[in-house]
Amino acid sequence: MNRSRLQIAKKDILSLFDALPRTVFKRSDIDRILFENRQFWRLAQSMGTSQFIAFLQQSGKLIEHTMKFPHRTETRYTWGEVADLQIIQTLRPESYFTHFTALFLHRLTLQIPKTVYLNYEQPQKRQALHAEPLVQERIDYAFRAPCRVSKTVAEFREKKICLLNGKFTGRTGVVEVTDQVDGNLHVTDLERTLIDAAVRPVYAGGVHTVLEAYRNAKDKVSINRLAAMLTNLGYIYPYHQAIGFYLERAGNYSARQLSLMHRFEMQYDFYLTHQMKEREYSKHWRLYYPRSEEHTSELQSRITI
């Protein structure tokens, strides 16, 4: 009986999905659509969501996508073929693309990322109210150790998805962009992207790729806005020293732009990245950085883009 009623209502059901503004659904979304339209479509109460989904797959354009994360499998349904990033950005509410994915969307790198980075912020109440005071020994210890990286990773089609549970920022610097391939996406803006890349180069293709991005951003970025945003983000570590180093080594920023990073205090020696086996020291920025281009390339090869 259910099957015959589905066939009678088939045209109306498919027309509704064709007319919906959204094309990516959770199972709960489809369950709600069934609940809201069951009476109009005259479907029996015994018609469950699983049976309805099977009908939409067989008679319509519904496609199922599964992403197996270490502690949870995420399932999404699309009405027809939908761009990967459109599907991925539904994984967490209020999430946005960052790091290497943002570098790519802003056309700051020619490399095609193999990993998609999606950030969803921690609740504000989970932020520490009183951080430990910063001392040189603490910085040295932290950067001798490996950089902590997210293990919330899943394979999806020919990509990896890496979910980042970043610090609360109130979505500072997050904008909506329209990509020709992927449609409307929420992504960190140019200034926030460059900051994030300097803070976590491991998520941005490595220090060599970050330097390339700073160089490519010259005619697009506002260093004034970047400096103001860096202040608002309130990092404990002196990432302005790394950013100033990138700006200087990019070779195409003015002395006035570089001076904006000198307005921050430089009380500590800092590090461009973690676990540098061989390094040099910039007195100008009080910063340790990989000793040579050869070592930078070696470091780059160990990072999964």
Coordinates of C-alpha atoms in Angstrom, one line a residue:
M1 CA 0.0 0.0 0.0
N2 CA 2.8 2.4 0.9
R3 CA 4.5 1.8 -2.4
S4 CA 1.5 2.6 -4.4
R5 CA 0.8 5.8 -2.4
L6 CA 4.4 6.8 -2.9
Q7 CA 4.1 6.3 -6.7
I8 CA 0.9 8.4 -6.7
A9 CA 2.7 11.2 -4.8
K10 CA 5.9 10.8 -6.7
K11 CA 5.6 13.8 -8.9
D12 CA 4.7 16.1 -5.9
I13 CA 7.5 14.7 -3.8
L14 CA 10.2 15.1 -6.4
S15 CA 8.9 18.6 -7.3
L16 CA 9.2 19.6 -3.7
F17 CA 12.8 18.5 -3.5
D18 CA 13.6 20.2 -6.8
A19 CA 12.2 23.5 -5.5
L20 CA 14.0 23.5 -2.1
P21 CA 16.7 26.2 -1.9
R22 CA 19.0 23.7 0.0
T23 CA 20.6 20.7 -1.6
V24 CA 22.4 19.1 1.4
F25 CA 20.4 17.3 4.1
K26 CA 20.9 15.5 7.4
R27 CA 18.7 12.5 8.1
S28 CA 16.7 14.7 10.6
D29 CA 16.0 17.2 7.8
I30 CA 14.5 14.4 5.6
D31 CA 12.5 13.1 8.6
R32 CA 11.1 16.6 9.1
I33 CA 10.1 17.0 5.5
L34 CA 8.3 13.7 5.6
F35 CA 6.5 14.6 8.8
E36 CA 5.4 18.0 7.5
N37 CA 4.1 16.6 4.1
R38 CA 2.9 13.2 5.1
Q39 CA -0.7 14.2 5.2
F40 CA -0.6 16.2 2.0
W41 CA 1.0 13.3 0.2
R42 CA -1.4 10.8 1.9
L43 CA 1.3 8.5 3.0
A44 CA 0.6 5.9 5.7
Q45 CA 1.9 6.4 9.2
S46 CA 3.9 3.2 8.8
M47 CA 6.0 4.9 6.2
G48 CA 9.4 5.5 8.0
T49 CA 12.3 7.7 7.1
S50 CA 14.5 4.9 6.0
Q51 CA 11.8 3.7 3.5
F52 CA 11.3 7.3 2.3
I53 CA 15.0 7.8 1.8
A54 CA 15.2 4.5 -0.2
F55 CA 12.4 5.8 -2.4
L56 CA 14.2 9.1 -3.0
Q57 CA 17.4 7.3 -3.9
Q58 CA 15.6 4.9 -6.3
S59 CA 13.1 7.3 -7.9
G60 CA 14.7 10.7 -7.3
K61 CA 18.2 12.3 -7.2
L62 CA 19.0 11.6 -3.5
I63 CA 22.7 10.6 -2.9
E64 CA 24.1 9.3 0.4
H65 CA 27.5 10.4 1.6
T66 CA 29.3 9.0 4.6
M67 CA 32.4 10.4 6.4
K68 CA 33.9 8.1 9.0
F69 CA 35.6 10.1 11.8
P70 CA 37.4 8.2 14.6
H71 CA 34.5 8.5 17.1
R72 CA 31.6 9.1 14.8
T73 CA 30.3 8.6 11.3
E74 CA 28.6 11.6 9.7
T75 CA 26.0 11.0 6.9
R76 CA 24.8 13.6 4.5
Y77 CA 22.3 13.4 1.7
T78 CA 22.4 15.6 -1.4
W79 CA 19.8 16.2 -4.0
G80 CA 21.9 15.5 -7.1
E81 CA 25.6 16.1 -7.4
V82 CA 26.8 18.8 -5.0
A83 CA 30.3 20.3 -4.6
D84 CA 32.5 18.7 -1.9
L85 CA 32.9 21.9 0.2
Q86 CA 29.1 22.5 0.2
I87 CA 28.7 19.1 1.8
I88 CA 31.6 19.4 4.2
Q89 CA 30.6 22.8 5.6
T90 CA 27.4 21.2 7.0
L91 CA 29.4 19.0 9.4
R92 CA 29.3 21.5 12.3
P93 CA 27.0 24.5 12.9
E94 CA 28.6 27.9 12.5
S95 CA 31.7 26.3 11.0
Y96 CA 34.0 27.9 8.5
F97 CA 37.0 27.0 6.3
T98 CA 40.5 27.9 7.4
H99 CA 44.2 27.5 6.9
F100 CA 45.2 25.8 3.7
T101 CA 41.6 25.6 2.4
A102 CA 41.3 29.3 3.0
L103 CA 44.6 30.0 1.3
F104 CA 43.4 28.1 -1.7
L105 CA 40.0 29.9 -1.8
H106 CA 41.7 33.3 -1.6
R107 CA 44.1 32.2 -4.5
L108 CA 47.2 32.6 -2.3
T109 CA 48.6 29.3 -3.3
L110 CA 48.7 27.3 -6.6
Q111 CA 48.8 24.0 -4.8
I112 CA 45.7 22.0 -4.7
P113 CA 45.0 20.9 -1.1
K114 CA 44.5 17.3 -0.3
T115 CA 43.0 18.1 3.1
V116 CA 40.1 20.3 3.8
Y117 CA 40.3 22.3 7.1
L118 CA 37.0 23.1 8.7
N119 CA 37.0 25.0 12.0
Y120 CA 34.2 25.2 14.6
E121 CA 34.9 27.3 17.7
Q122 CA 34.9 26.2 21.3
P123 CA 32.2 27.8 23.5
Q124 CA 33.3 30.9 25.1
K125 CA 32.8 29.5 28.6
R126 CA 35.5 26.9 28.0
Q127 CA 38.2 29.6 27.6
A128 CA 40.6 29.9 30.5
L129 CA 39.9 33.0 32.4
H130 CA 43.4 33.2 33.9
A131 CA 46.2 31.9 31.7
E132 CA 49.6 31.1 33.1
P133 CA 52.1 33.9 32.7
L134 CA 54.3 33.5 29.7
V135 CA 58.0 32.7 30.4
Q136 CA 60.8 31.9 28.0
E137 CA 61.2 28.4 29.3
R138 CA 57.5 27.7 28.6
I139 CA 57.9 28.8 25.0
D140 CA 61.1 26.8 24.4
Y141 CA 59.5 23.7 25.8
A142 CA 56.4 24.0 23.7
F143 CA 58.2 24.5 20.4
R144 CA 60.7 21.6 21.1
A145 CA 57.7 19.3 21.1
P146 CA 55.6 18.3 18.1
C147 CA 52.8 20.6 17.1
R148 CA 49.5 19.3 18.4
V149 CA 47.2 18.4 15.5
S150 CA 43.6 17.4 15.3
K151 CA 42.9 13.7 15.0
T152 CA 39.3 14.3 13.9
V153 CA 40.0 13.3 10.3
A154 CA 37.9 11.4 7.8
E155 CA 38.4 10.3 4.2
F156 CA 35.9 11.8 1.8
R157 CA 36.0 11.0 -1.9
E158 CA 39.6 11.8 -2.8
K159 CA 40.2 14.2 0.1
K160 CA 40.7 14.2 3.8
I161 CA 38.6 16.3 6.1
C162 CA 40.2 17.7 9.2
L163 CA 37.9 19.2 11.8
L164 CA 39.5 21.8 14.0
N165 CA 38.0 22.8 17.4
G166 CA 39.6 26.3 17.6
K167 CA 39.6 28.9 20.3
F168 CA 36.6 31.1 20.7
T169 CA 36.8 34.2 18.5
G170 CA 33.2 35.1 17.9
R171 CA 33.9 34.2 14.2
T172 CA 36.3 37.1 13.9
G173 CA 37.2 37.7 10.3
V174 CA 34.8 35.1 8.9
V175 CA 33.2 36.1 5.6
E176 CA 30.9 34.5 3.0
V177 CA 32.5 34.1 -0.4
T178 CA 31.1 32.8 -3.7
D179 CA 33.4 30.3 -5.4
Q180 CA 32.8 29.4 -9.0
V181 CA 33.0 25.7 -8.3
D182 CA 31.9 25.4 -4.7
G183 CA 29.2 28.1 -4.4
N184 CA 28.6 30.1 -1.2
L185 CA 31.1 29.3 1.5
H186 CA 32.0 30.6 5.0
V187 CA 35.8 31.2 5.2
T188 CA 38.3 33.3 7.1
D189 CA 39.0 36.5 5.3
L190 CA 42.5 37.4 3.9
E191 CA 43.9 38.9 7.1
R192 CA 42.6 36.2 9.4
T193 CA 43.8 33.5 7.0
L194 CA 47.3 34.9 7.1
I195 CA 47.3 35.0 10.9
D196 CA 46.0 31.5 11.2
A197 CA 48.6 30.2 8.7
A198 CA 51.4 31.8 10.8
V199 CA 50.0 30.4 14.0
R200 CA 49.6 26.8 12.7
P201 CA 51.8 26.4 9.5
V202 CA 51.2 22.6 9.9
Y203 CA 47.7 23.2 8.7
A204 CA 48.7 25.5 5.9
G205 CA 51.2 23.4 4.0
G206 CA 54.3 24.3 6.0
V207 CA 56.4 27.4 6.4
H208 CA 57.4 27.6 2.7
T209 CA 53.8 27.7 1.6
V210 CA 52.9 30.3 4.2
L211 CA 55.8 32.5 3.0
E212 CA 54.4 32.1 -0.6
A213 CA 51.0 33.1 0.6
Y214 CA 52.3 36.3 2.3
R215 CA 54.1 37.2 -0.9
N216 CA 51.0 36.6 -3.0
A217 CA 48.8 38.6 -0.7
K218 CA 50.8 41.8 -1.1
D219 CA 48.2 43.7 -3.2
K220 CA 45.2 42.3 -1.5
V221 CA 45.8 42.4 2.3
S222 CA 45.5 45.3 4.7
I223 CA 48.4 45.1 7.2
N224 CA 46.6 47.7 9.4
R225 CA 43.6 45.4 9.6
L226 CA 45.7 42.4 10.2
A227 CA 47.5 44.1 13.1
A228 CA 44.2 45.2 14.6
M229 CA 42.7 41.7 14.3
L230 CA 45.8 40.1 15.8
T231 CA 45.4 42.3 18.8
N232 CA 41.7 41.4 19.1
L233 CA 42.5 37.7 18.9
G234 CA 44.5 38.0 22.0
Y235 CA 47.1 35.2 21.6
I236 CA 49.4 34.5 24.5
Y237 CA 52.4 33.6 22.3
P238 CA 54.0 36.5 20.3
Y239 CA 52.9 35.4 16.9
H240 CA 53.5 39.0 15.7
Q241 CA 57.2 38.1 15.5
A242 CA 56.5 35.3 13.1
I243 CA 54.1 37.5 11.0
G244 CA 56.7 40.2 10.9
F245 CA 59.3 37.7 9.7
Y246 CA 57.1 36.5 6.9
L247 CA 56.3 40.0 5.8
E248 CA 60.0 40.9 5.7
R249 CA 61.1 37.7 4.0
A250 CA 58.3 38.1 1.4
G251 CA 60.3 41.0 0.2
N252 CA 57.5 43.1 -1.2
Y253 CA 56.1 44.9 1.8
S254 CA 57.0 48.5 2.8
A255 CA 59.0 49.6 5.9
R256 CA 55.8 51.3 7.1
Q257 CA 53.9 48.0 6.9
L258 CA 56.6 46.1 8.7
S259 CA 56.7 48.7 11.4
L260 CA 53.1 47.8 12.4
M261 CA 54.5 44.5 13.8
H262 CA 57.2 46.4 15.7
R263 CA 54.5 48.2 17.6
F264 CA 54.0 44.9 19.5
E265 CA 56.4 44.2 22.3
M266 CA 59.2 41.7 21.7
Q267 CA 60.1 40.4 25.1
Y268 CA 60.8 36.8 24.2
D269 CA 62.6 34.6 21.7
F270 CA 60.1 32.9 19.5
Y271 CA 59.9 30.1 16.8
L272 CA 58.5 30.0 13.3
T273 CA 57.4 26.4 13.7
H274 CA 57.9 23.3 15.9
Q275 CA 60.7 20.8 16.2
M276 CA 63.3 22.6 14.0
K277 CA 66.4 20.3 13.9
E278 CA 68.6 23.0 12.3
R279 CA 67.8 26.6 12.7
E280 CA 68.9 30.2 12.4
Y281 CA 68.1 33.2 14.5
S282 CA 66.7 36.6 13.4
K283 CA 67.8 39.2 15.9
H284 CA 65.5 41.7 14.2
W285 CA 62.4 39.6 15.1
R286 CA 63.8 37.6 18.0
L287 CA 62.8 34.5 16.0
Y288 CA 64.2 31.0 15.3
Y289 CA 63.5 29.7 11.8
P290 CA 64.6 26.8 9.6
R291 CA 68.3 27.1 8.8
S292 CA 68.1 26.7 5.0
E293 CA 65.7 26.3 2.1
E294 CA 66.8 22.7 1.9
H295 CA 65.6 22.1 5.4
T296 CA 62.4 24.1 4.8
S297 CA 61.6 21.7 1.9
E298 CA 62.4 18.7 4.1
L299 CA 60.0 20.1 6.7
Q300 CA 57.4 20.7 4.1
S301 CA 57.6 17.1 2.9
R302 CA 56.7 15.8 6.3
I303 CA 53.5 17.8 6.4
T304 CA 50.3 16.4 5.1
I305 CA 48.7 19.1 3.0

